[in-house]
Amino acid sequence: MHLVNRARPLAVALETTLLVHGVPRGEGPALADSLRAAVRAAGADPTFIGVHAGTPIAGLNERELAELFAAPSVPKANTSNLGILLYRKSHAATTVSTTMELAARAGVRVFATGGLGGVHKNFAAHLDISADLAALARFPVAVVTSGVKSLLDVVSTREALETLGVPVVGFRTDRFPAFYVRESDAKVDARFDDIADLARFADAELTRTGRAVVIANPVPESHAISQQQMDTWLAEAERRAAGNATARDATPVLLAELHALSNGATLRSNLALALDNASLAAKIRAAM
Ligand code: PSU
Ligand code: MN
């Protein structure tokens, strides 16, 4: 695999699945601009990761990103189908798992995303576990995230991270956040209140283990959604998505249903947390 590596020394990785599949079509370019600005404002170098015509790139340029946005459809690549998409010379949007794989190869140590994939609900009836979890055990990247998407089984996902030996630390929180919701029933392994302290720990831990560090940063209060409200919307989104929300489409289909039936409240929450994570990731990178 020939990786085009344009990462600069203070690179912060950003994923393309969030841009292409996580927000409605048409909103991706504006989100890309604001993520870039958030990283720069905090003193680091925004580095979009994705696949352009079969070439994996750390640091997509404006033209390449524009071509991904303009393509009729861009497949979502996790660590299982990435190689096939490269071989077929396809474009691809990278999820947390593949953004980490390419970031690690490019030497990028910090990555900002929205929410991690994890263990889907009803796993006793139907097992669906995101490739993100296995990637966290394999690639040495500090991932700044607002926890795991509220549509997953958050407590089981937290347990799975423990099984995989992935440390989960909270930035100014003791609880493991659940994406649009600031708290869940699960805890973090340790709390950090100071960015320089957190950056020192993450840097040392990446070097010590060769695995990821999860840095959990709750959605800003101003854009948080209550657990009760989330439960109501999610039950309705699951009903509406029934049958369509399978396999790789499960996450994008449910997110789109939530954005629609909350009149955009979940989308605004998603954008706010993604930007806040980009900003925190940049501060951590600058402090390393
Ligand atoms: N967070 C968001 N929006 C998203 C995702 C995360 O705010 O669209 C994406 C990430 O790329 C994550 C993926 O890796 O969803 C997980 O998908 P799956 O459950 O199919 O592994
Ligand atoms: Mn899945």
mmCIF file of C-alpha atoms and ligand atoms in Angstrom:
data_model
loop_
_atom_site.group_PDB
_atom_site.id
_atom_site.type_symbol
_atom_site.label_atom_id
_atom_site.label_comp_id
_atom_site.label_asym_id
_atom_site.label_seq_id
_atom_site.Cartn_x
_atom_site.Cartn_y
_atom_site.Cartn_z
ATOM 1 C CA MET A 1 0.000 0.000 0.000
ATOM 2 C CA HIS A 2 1.452 3.347 -0.991
ATOM 3 C CA LEU A 3 0.290 5.910 1.532
ATOM 4 C CA VAL A 4 0.452 9.549 0.488
ATOM 5 C CA ASN A 5 1.642 11.110 3.712
ATOM 6 C CA ARG A 6 1.251 14.869 3.937
ATOM 7 C CA ALA A 7 1.045 14.909 7.714
ATOM 8 C CA ARG A 8 2.929 17.767 9.332
ATOM 9 C CA PRO A 9 4.666 17.499 12.703
ATOM 10 C CA LEU A 10 1.656 18.751 14.703
ATOM 11 C CA ALA A 11 -0.873 16.736 12.734
ATOM 12 C CA VAL A 12 -4.284 15.907 14.184
ATOM 13 C CA ALA A 13 -6.102 13.216 12.204
ATOM 14 C CA LEU A 14 -9.739 13.756 11.184
ATOM 15 C CA GLU A 15 -11.955 11.074 9.645
ATOM 16 C CA THR A 16 -13.922 11.213 6.399
ATOM 17 C CA THR A 17 -16.827 8.917 7.387
ATOM 18 C CA LEU A 18 -18.128 11.591 9.722
ATOM 19 C CA LEU A 19 -18.099 14.059 6.786
ATOM 20 C CA VAL A 20 -19.595 11.751 4.180
ATOM 21 C CA HIS A 21 -21.934 9.448 6.142
ATOM 22 C CA GLY A 22 -22.391 11.076 9.553
ATOM 23 C CA VAL A 23 -24.038 14.317 8.401
ATOM 24 C CA PRO A 24 -26.612 14.952 5.634
ATOM 25 C CA ARG A 25 -25.223 15.239 2.123
ATOM 26 C CA GLY A 26 -24.378 18.899 1.502
ATOM 27 C CA GLU A 27 -23.257 19.565 5.079
ATOM 28 C CA GLY A 28 -19.899 17.807 4.746
ATOM 29 C CA PRO A 29 -17.889 20.678 3.208
ATOM 30 C CA ALA A 30 -18.928 23.201 5.876
ATOM 31 C CA LEU A 31 -18.146 20.690 8.624
ATOM 32 C CA ALA A 32 -14.728 20.035 7.049
ATOM 33 C CA ASP A 33 -14.012 23.784 7.082
ATOM 34 C CA SER A 34 -15.024 24.232 10.690
ATOM 35 C CA LEU A 35 -13.063 21.167 11.842
ATOM 36 C CA ARG A 36 -9.971 22.515 10.086
ATOM 37 C CA ALA A 37 -10.456 25.926 11.678
ATOM 38 C CA ALA A 38 -10.952 24.408 15.151
ATOM 39 C CA VAL A 39 -7.696 22.443 14.891
ATOM 40 C CA ARG A 40 -5.726 25.426 13.561
ATOM 41 C CA ALA A 41 -7.103 27.774 16.209
ATOM 42 C CA ALA A 42 -5.712 25.448 18.871
ATOM 43 C CA GLY A 43 -2.260 25.383 17.290
ATOM 44 C CA ALA A 44 -2.146 22.093 15.358
ATOM 45 C CA ASP A 45 -2.384 20.878 11.748
ATOM 46 C CA PRO A 46 -5.714 19.419 10.535
ATOM 47 C CA THR A 47 -5.132 16.193 8.588
ATOM 48 C CA PHE A 48 -8.102 14.591 6.831
ATOM 49 C CA ILE A 49 -7.627 10.910 6.216
ATOM 50 C CA GLY A 50 -9.399 9.007 3.458
ATOM 51 C CA VAL A 51 -8.991 7.152 0.182
ATOM 52 C CA HIS A 52 -8.974 8.963 -3.175
ATOM 53 C CA ALA A 53 -9.201 6.739 -6.269
ATOM 54 C CA GLY A 54 -7.562 3.847 -4.474
ATOM 55 C CA THR A 55 -4.820 5.920 -2.865
ATOM 56 C CA PRO A 56 -4.864 6.170 0.926
ATOM 57 C CA ILE A 57 -4.007 9.721 1.943
ATOM 58 C CA ALA A 58 -3.078 11.315 5.258
ATOM 59 C CA GLY A 59 -3.838 14.969 4.587
ATOM 60 C CA LEU A 60 -6.400 15.056 1.741
ATOM 61 C CA ASN A 61 -6.173 18.354 -0.108
ATOM 62 C CA GLU A 62 -9.144 20.562 -0.995
ATOM 63 C CA ARG A 63 -9.522 19.092 -4.479
ATOM 64 C CA GLU A 64 -9.440 15.485 -3.300
ATOM 65 C CA LEU A 65 -11.972 16.183 -0.558
ATOM 66 C CA ALA A 66 -14.213 18.032 -3.033
ATOM 67 C CA GLU A 67 -14.127 14.981 -5.312
ATOM 68 C CA LEU A 68 -15.217 12.724 -2.449
ATOM 69 C CA PHE A 69 -18.103 15.090 -1.675
ATOM 70 C CA ALA A 70 -19.120 15.192 -5.350
ATOM 71 C CA ALA A 71 -19.021 11.431 -5.937
ATOM 72 C CA PRO A 72 -22.477 9.830 -6.242
ATOM 73 C CA SER A 73 -21.649 7.449 -3.409
ATOM 74 C CA VAL A 74 -18.520 6.796 -1.385
ATOM 75 C CA PRO A 75 -18.146 3.469 0.379
ATOM 76 C CA LYS A 76 -17.494 3.405 4.100
ATOM 77 C CA ALA A 77 -14.201 1.646 4.805
ATOM 78 C CA ASN A 78 -13.415 -0.194 7.990
ATOM 79 C CA THR A 79 -10.339 -2.365 8.483
ATOM 80 C CA SER A 80 -12.018 -5.371 6.826
ATOM 81 C CA ASN A 81 -12.974 -3.844 3.460
ATOM 82 C CA LEU A 82 -10.261 -1.150 3.148
ATOM 83 C CA GLY A 83 -7.899 -3.391 1.171
ATOM 84 C CA ILE A 84 -10.598 -4.374 -1.316
ATOM 85 C CA LEU A 85 -11.469 -0.718 -1.964
ATOM 86 C CA LEU A 86 -7.776 0.126 -2.488
ATOM 87 C CA TYR A 87 -7.348 -2.794 -4.866
ATOM 88 C CA ARG A 88 -10.412 -1.717 -6.855
ATOM 89 C CA LYS A 89 -9.147 1.912 -7.016
ATOM 90 C CA SER A 90 -12.291 3.166 -5.302
ATOM 91 C CA HIS A 91 -12.789 6.304 -3.260
ATOM 92 C CA ALA A 92 -13.502 5.520 0.385
ATOM 93 C CA ALA A 93 -14.481 7.322 3.564
ATOM 94 C CA THR A 94 -12.511 6.089 6.550
ATOM 95 C CA THR A 95 -14.189 5.208 9.849
ATOM 96 C CA VAL A 96 -12.445 5.371 13.198
ATOM 97 C CA SER A 97 -10.821 1.968 12.536
ATOM 98 C CA THR A 98 -9.274 2.830 9.165
ATOM 99 C CA THR A 99 -8.465 6.415 10.093
ATOM 100 C CA MET A 100 -6.444 4.959 12.974
ATOM 101 C CA GLU A 101 -4.737 2.422 10.731
ATOM 102 C CA LEU A 102 -3.645 5.091 8.240
ATOM 103 C CA ALA A 103 -2.829 7.643 10.951
ATOM 104 C CA ALA A 104 -0.573 5.135 12.701
ATOM 105 C CA ARG A 105 1.195 4.409 9.435
ATOM 106 C CA ALA A 106 1.644 8.133 8.803
ATOM 107 C CA GLY A 107 3.032 8.675 12.299
ATOM 108 C CA VAL A 108 0.058 10.761 13.440
ATOM 109 C CA ARG A 109 -0.477 10.308 17.181
ATOM 110 C CA VAL A 110 -3.704 12.192 17.889
ATOM 111 C CA PHE A 111 -7.104 11.813 16.212
ATOM 112 C CA ALA A 112 -10.418 13.585 16.815
ATOM 113 C CA THR A 113 -13.756 11.960 16.014
ATOM 114 C CA GLY A 114 -17.379 12.269 17.085
ATOM 115 C CA GLY A 115 -18.335 8.963 18.630
ATOM 116 C CA LEU A 116 -16.700 5.549 18.540
ATOM 117 C CA GLY A 117 -18.382 2.505 17.074
ATOM 118 C CA GLY A 118 -18.896 -0.368 19.493
ATOM 119 C CA VAL A 119 -21.198 -3.170 20.549
ATOM 120 C CA HIS A 120 -24.645 -2.761 19.003
ATOM 121 C CA LYS A 121 -27.784 -3.446 21.034
ATOM 122 C CA ASN A 122 -29.419 -6.886 21.113
ATOM 123 C CA PHE A 123 -26.120 -8.641 20.616
ATOM 124 C CA ALA A 124 -27.598 -11.807 22.133
ATOM 125 C CA ALA A 125 -29.894 -12.064 19.093
ATOM 126 C CA HIS A 126 -27.541 -10.603 16.486
ATOM 127 C CA LEU A 127 -23.854 -9.899 16.972
ATOM 128 C CA ASP A 128 -22.654 -6.592 15.496
ATOM 129 C CA ILE A 129 -19.449 -5.156 16.932
ATOM 130 C CA SER A 130 -17.688 -2.273 15.211
ATOM 131 C CA ALA A 131 -14.213 -2.844 13.783
ATOM 132 C CA ASP A 132 -13.311 0.321 15.724
ATOM 133 C CA LEU A 133 -12.850 -1.753 18.882
ATOM 134 C CA ALA A 134 -10.265 -4.119 17.421
ATOM 135 C CA ALA A 135 -8.447 -1.162 15.854
ATOM 136 C CA LEU A 136 -8.126 0.521 19.248
ATOM 137 C CA ALA A 137 -6.218 -2.546 20.440
ATOM 138 C CA ARG A 138 -3.856 -2.431 17.451
ATOM 139 C CA PHE A 139 -2.926 1.131 16.543
ATOM 140 C CA PRO A 140 -1.078 3.623 18.754
ATOM 141 C CA VAL A 141 -3.248 6.716 18.355
ATOM 142 C CA ALA A 142 -4.873 8.862 21.038
ATOM 143 C CA VAL A 143 -8.545 9.143 20.052
ATOM 144 C CA VAL A 144 -10.521 12.107 21.336
ATOM 145 C CA THR A 145 -14.208 11.178 21.298
ATOM 146 C CA SER A 146 -17.488 11.962 23.035
ATOM 147 C CA GLY A 147 -17.755 8.303 23.984
ATOM 148 C CA VAL A 148 -19.743 5.780 22.018
ATOM 149 C CA LYS A 149 -22.779 6.564 19.978
ATOM 150 C CA SER A 150 -25.920 6.626 22.079
ATOM 151 C CA LEU A 151 -27.497 4.149 19.679
ATOM 152 C CA LEU A 152 -25.153 1.386 20.852
ATOM 153 C CA ASP A 153 -24.985 -0.687 24.002
ATOM 154 C CA VAL A 154 -22.752 1.801 25.818
ATOM 155 C CA VAL A 155 -22.056 -0.276 28.932
ATOM 156 C CA SER A 156 -21.145 -3.405 26.928
ATOM 157 C CA THR A 157 -18.889 -1.330 24.677
ATOM 158 C CA ARG A 158 -17.114 0.045 27.733
ATOM 159 C CA GLU A 159 -16.603 -3.535 28.974
ATOM 160 C CA ALA A 160 -15.246 -4.565 25.573
ATOM 161 C CA LEU A 161 -12.658 -1.766 25.693
ATOM 162 C CA GLU A 162 -11.498 -3.137 29.026
ATOM 163 C CA THR A 163 -11.261 -6.662 27.591
ATOM 164 C CA LEU A 164 -9.121 -5.333 24.749
ATOM 165 C CA GLY A 165 -6.838 -3.558 27.218
ATOM 166 C CA VAL A 166 -7.583 -0.072 25.929
ATOM 167 C CA PRO A 167 -7.279 2.661 28.580
ATOM 168 C CA VAL A 168 -10.219 5.071 28.716
ATOM 169 C CA VAL A 169 -9.596 8.415 30.379
ATOM 170 C CA GLY A 170 -12.082 11.207 30.957
ATOM 171 C CA PHE A 171 -11.319 14.837 30.237
ATOM 172 C CA ARG A 172 -12.914 16.649 33.178
ATOM 173 C CA THR A 173 -15.349 13.771 33.738
ATOM 174 C CA ASP A 174 -15.543 10.582 35.816
ATOM 175 C CA ARG A 175 -18.282 9.043 33.661
ATOM 176 C CA PHE A 176 -17.990 7.519 30.221
ATOM 177 C CA PRO A 177 -20.003 9.821 27.917
ATOM 178 C CA ALA A 178 -22.567 8.581 25.389
ATOM 179 C CA PHE A 179 -22.238 10.929 22.431
ATOM 180 C CA TYR A 180 -25.235 13.348 22.489
ATOM 181 C CA VAL A 181 -25.676 12.443 26.159
ATOM 182 C CA ARG A 182 -23.014 13.644 28.613
ATOM 183 C CA GLU A 183 -23.043 10.650 30.951
ATOM 184 C CA SER A 184 -23.729 6.936 30.913
ATOM 185 C CA ASP A 185 -23.830 4.206 33.544
ATOM 186 C CA ALA A 186 -20.188 3.383 32.779
ATOM 187 C CA LYS A 187 -17.049 4.978 34.207
ATOM 188 C CA VAL A 188 -13.629 5.941 32.889
ATOM 189 C CA ASP A 189 -10.361 4.447 34.159
ATOM 190 C CA ALA A 190 -9.051 7.821 35.272
ATOM 191 C CA ARG A 191 -9.951 11.464 35.128
ATOM 192 C CA PHE A 192 -7.636 14.223 33.868
ATOM 193 C CA ASP A 193 -8.400 17.889 34.388
ATOM 194 C CA ASP A 194 -5.229 19.404 32.957
ATOM 195 C CA ILE A 195 -4.371 19.250 29.254
ATOM 196 C CA ALA A 196 -0.590 19.152 29.689
ATOM 197 C CA ASP A 197 -0.930 16.320 32.205
ATOM 198 C CA LEU A 198 -3.243 14.411 29.855
ATOM 199 C CA ALA A 199 -0.902 14.959 26.884
ATOM 200 C CA ARG A 200 2.068 13.614 28.882
ATOM 201 C CA PHE A 201 0.135 10.515 29.920
ATOM 202 C CA ALA A 202 -1.183 9.820 26.401
ATOM 203 C CA ASP A 203 2.239 10.266 24.822
ATOM 204 C CA ALA A 204 3.890 7.905 27.307
ATOM 205 C CA GLU A 205 1.089 5.325 27.065
ATOM 206 C CA LEU A 206 1.137 5.209 23.242
ATOM 207 C CA THR A 207 4.864 4.579 23.347
ATOM 208 C CA ARG A 208 4.599 2.042 26.157
ATOM 209 C CA THR A 209 1.836 -0.116 24.668
ATOM 210 C CA GLY A 210 1.576 0.421 20.905
ATOM 211 C CA ARG A 211 -2.208 0.499 21.483
ATOM 212 C CA ALA A 212 -4.663 3.374 21.510
ATOM 213 C CA VAL A 213 -5.720 5.628 24.343
ATOM 214 C CA VAL A 214 -9.368 6.725 24.408
ATOM 215 C CA ILE A 215 -9.836 10.291 25.621
ATOM 216 C CA ALA A 216 -13.490 10.811 26.487
ATOM 217 C CA ASN A 217 -14.730 14.392 26.179
ATOM 218 C CA PRO A 218 -18.454 14.913 26.898
ATOM 219 C CA VAL A 219 -20.550 16.950 24.441
ATOM 220 C CA PRO A 220 -20.628 20.643 25.490
ATOM 221 C CA GLU A 221 -23.514 21.315 27.959
ATOM 222 C CA SER A 222 -25.116 23.762 25.544
ATOM 223 C CA HIS A 223 -25.693 20.950 23.019
ATOM 224 C CA ALA A 224 -26.277 17.977 25.324
ATOM 225 C CA ILE A 225 -29.439 15.877 25.015
ATOM 226 C CA SER A 226 -30.995 14.218 28.067
ATOM 227 C CA GLN A 227 -30.959 10.433 28.331
ATOM 228 C CA GLN A 228 -34.746 10.425 28.560
ATOM 229 C CA GLN A 229 -35.180 12.459 25.375
ATOM 230 C CA MET A 230 -32.594 10.281 23.637
ATOM 231 C CA ASP A 231 -34.422 7.071 24.624
ATOM 232 C CA THR A 232 -37.661 8.382 23.091
ATOM 233 C CA TRP A 233 -36.039 9.497 19.826
ATOM 234 C CA LEU A 234 -33.969 6.347 19.536
ATOM 235 C CA ALA A 235 -36.958 4.028 19.975
ATOM 236 C CA GLU A 236 -38.736 5.882 17.153
ATOM 237 C CA ALA A 237 -35.597 5.951 14.957
ATOM 238 C CA GLU A 238 -35.208 2.192 15.410
ATOM 239 C CA ARG A 239 -38.843 1.667 14.372
ATOM 240 C CA ARG A 240 -38.434 3.841 11.273
ATOM 241 C CA ALA A 241 -35.121 2.257 10.301
ATOM 242 C CA ALA A 242 -36.324 -1.310 10.852
ATOM 243 C CA GLY A 243 -34.834 -3.564 8.208
ATOM 244 C CA ASN A 244 -32.642 -0.860 6.616
ATOM 245 C CA ALA A 245 -30.295 -0.471 9.547
ATOM 246 C CA THR A 246 -28.210 -3.547 8.898
ATOM 247 C CA ALA A 247 -24.502 -4.256 8.672
ATOM 248 C CA ARG A 248 -22.386 -1.283 7.551
ATOM 249 C CA ASP A 249 -25.478 0.860 7.009
ATOM 250 C CA ALA A 250 -26.699 0.479 10.586
ATOM 251 C CA THR A 251 -24.898 3.517 11.987
ATOM 252 C CA PRO A 252 -25.508 6.004 9.109
ATOM 253 C CA VAL A 253 -29.167 5.003 8.732
ATOM 254 C CA LEU A 254 -29.937 5.402 12.439
ATOM 255 C CA LEU A 255 -28.040 8.717 12.657
ATOM 256 C CA ALA A 256 -30.022 10.083 9.692
ATOM 257 C CA GLU A 257 -33.345 8.992 11.257
ATOM 258 C CA LEU A 258 -32.372 10.677 14.530
ATOM 259 C CA HIS A 259 -31.374 13.906 12.791
ATOM 260 C CA ALA A 260 -34.743 13.979 10.983
ATOM 261 C CA LEU A 261 -37.044 13.229 13.878
ATOM 262 C CA SER A 262 -35.236 15.518 16.342
ATOM 263 C CA ASN A 263 -35.598 18.398 13.859
ATOM 264 C CA GLY A 264 -31.843 18.639 13.640
ATOM 265 C CA ALA A 265 -31.148 18.687 17.391
ATOM 266 C CA THR A 266 -29.005 15.530 17.206
ATOM 267 C CA LEU A 267 -27.203 16.919 14.165
ATOM 268 C CA ARG A 268 -26.380 20.179 15.966
ATOM 269 C CA SER A 269 -25.217 18.160 18.952
ATOM 270 C CA ASN A 270 -23.086 15.980 16.653
ATOM 271 C CA LEU A 271 -21.465 19.031 15.034
ATOM 272 C CA ALA A 272 -20.819 20.710 18.397
ATOM 273 C CA LEU A 273 -19.157 17.660 19.894
ATOM 274 C CA ALA A 274 -17.066 16.967 16.783
ATOM 275 C CA LEU A 275 -15.722 20.543 16.836
ATOM 276 C CA ASP A 276 -15.052 20.453 20.559
ATOM 277 C CA ASN A 277 -13.174 17.149 20.148
ATOM 278 C CA ALA A 278 -11.118 18.616 17.292
ATOM 279 C CA SER A 279 -10.188 21.553 19.459
ATOM 280 C CA LEU A 280 -9.239 19.391 22.455
ATOM 281 C CA ALA A 281 -7.245 17.005 20.246
ATOM 282 C CA ALA A 282 -5.321 19.951 18.821
ATOM 283 C CA LYS A 283 -4.522 21.303 22.298
ATOM 284 C CA ILE A 284 -3.336 17.859 23.393
ATOM 285 C CA ARG A 285 -1.176 17.516 20.267
ATOM 286 C CA ALA A 286 0.314 20.939 20.780
ATOM 287 C CA ALA A 287 1.068 20.090 24.427
ATOM 288 C CA MET A 288 2.759 16.731 23.662
HETATM 289 N N1 PSU B 1 -19.168 9.483 14.889
HETATM 290 C C1 PSU B 1 -19.987 10.395 14.331
HETATM 291 N N2 PSU B 1 -20.516 10.133 13.124
HETATM 292 C C2 PSU B 1 -20.161 9.005 12.421
HETATM 293 C C3 PSU B 1 -19.271 8.059 13.001
HETATM 294 C C4 PSU B 1 -18.814 8.354 14.243
HETATM 295 O O1 PSU B 1 -20.237 11.448 14.940
HETATM 296 O O2 PSU B 1 -20.612 8.844 11.295
HETATM 297 C C5 PSU B 1 -18.785 6.840 12.245
HETATM 298 C C6 PSU B 1 -17.314 6.633 12.604
HETATM 299 O O3 PSU B 1 -16.579 6.664 11.407
HETATM 300 C C7 PSU B 1 -17.266 5.261 13.237
HETATM 301 C C8 PSU B 1 -18.353 4.581 12.479
HETATM 302 O O4 PSU B 1 -16.023 4.638 13.098
HETATM 303 O O5 PSU B 1 -19.384 5.584 12.481
HETATM 304 C C9 PSU B 1 -18.752 3.273 13.103
HETATM 305 O O6 PSU B 1 -19.481 2.511 12.191
HETATM 306 P P1 PSU B 1 -19.705 0.953 12.441
HETATM 307 O O7 PSU B 1 -20.585 0.883 13.655
HETATM 308 O O8 PSU B 1 -20.361 0.411 11.196
HETATM 309 O O9 PSU B 1 -18.349 0.365 12.679
HETATM 310 MN MN MN B 2 -21.228 -3.311 12.195
#
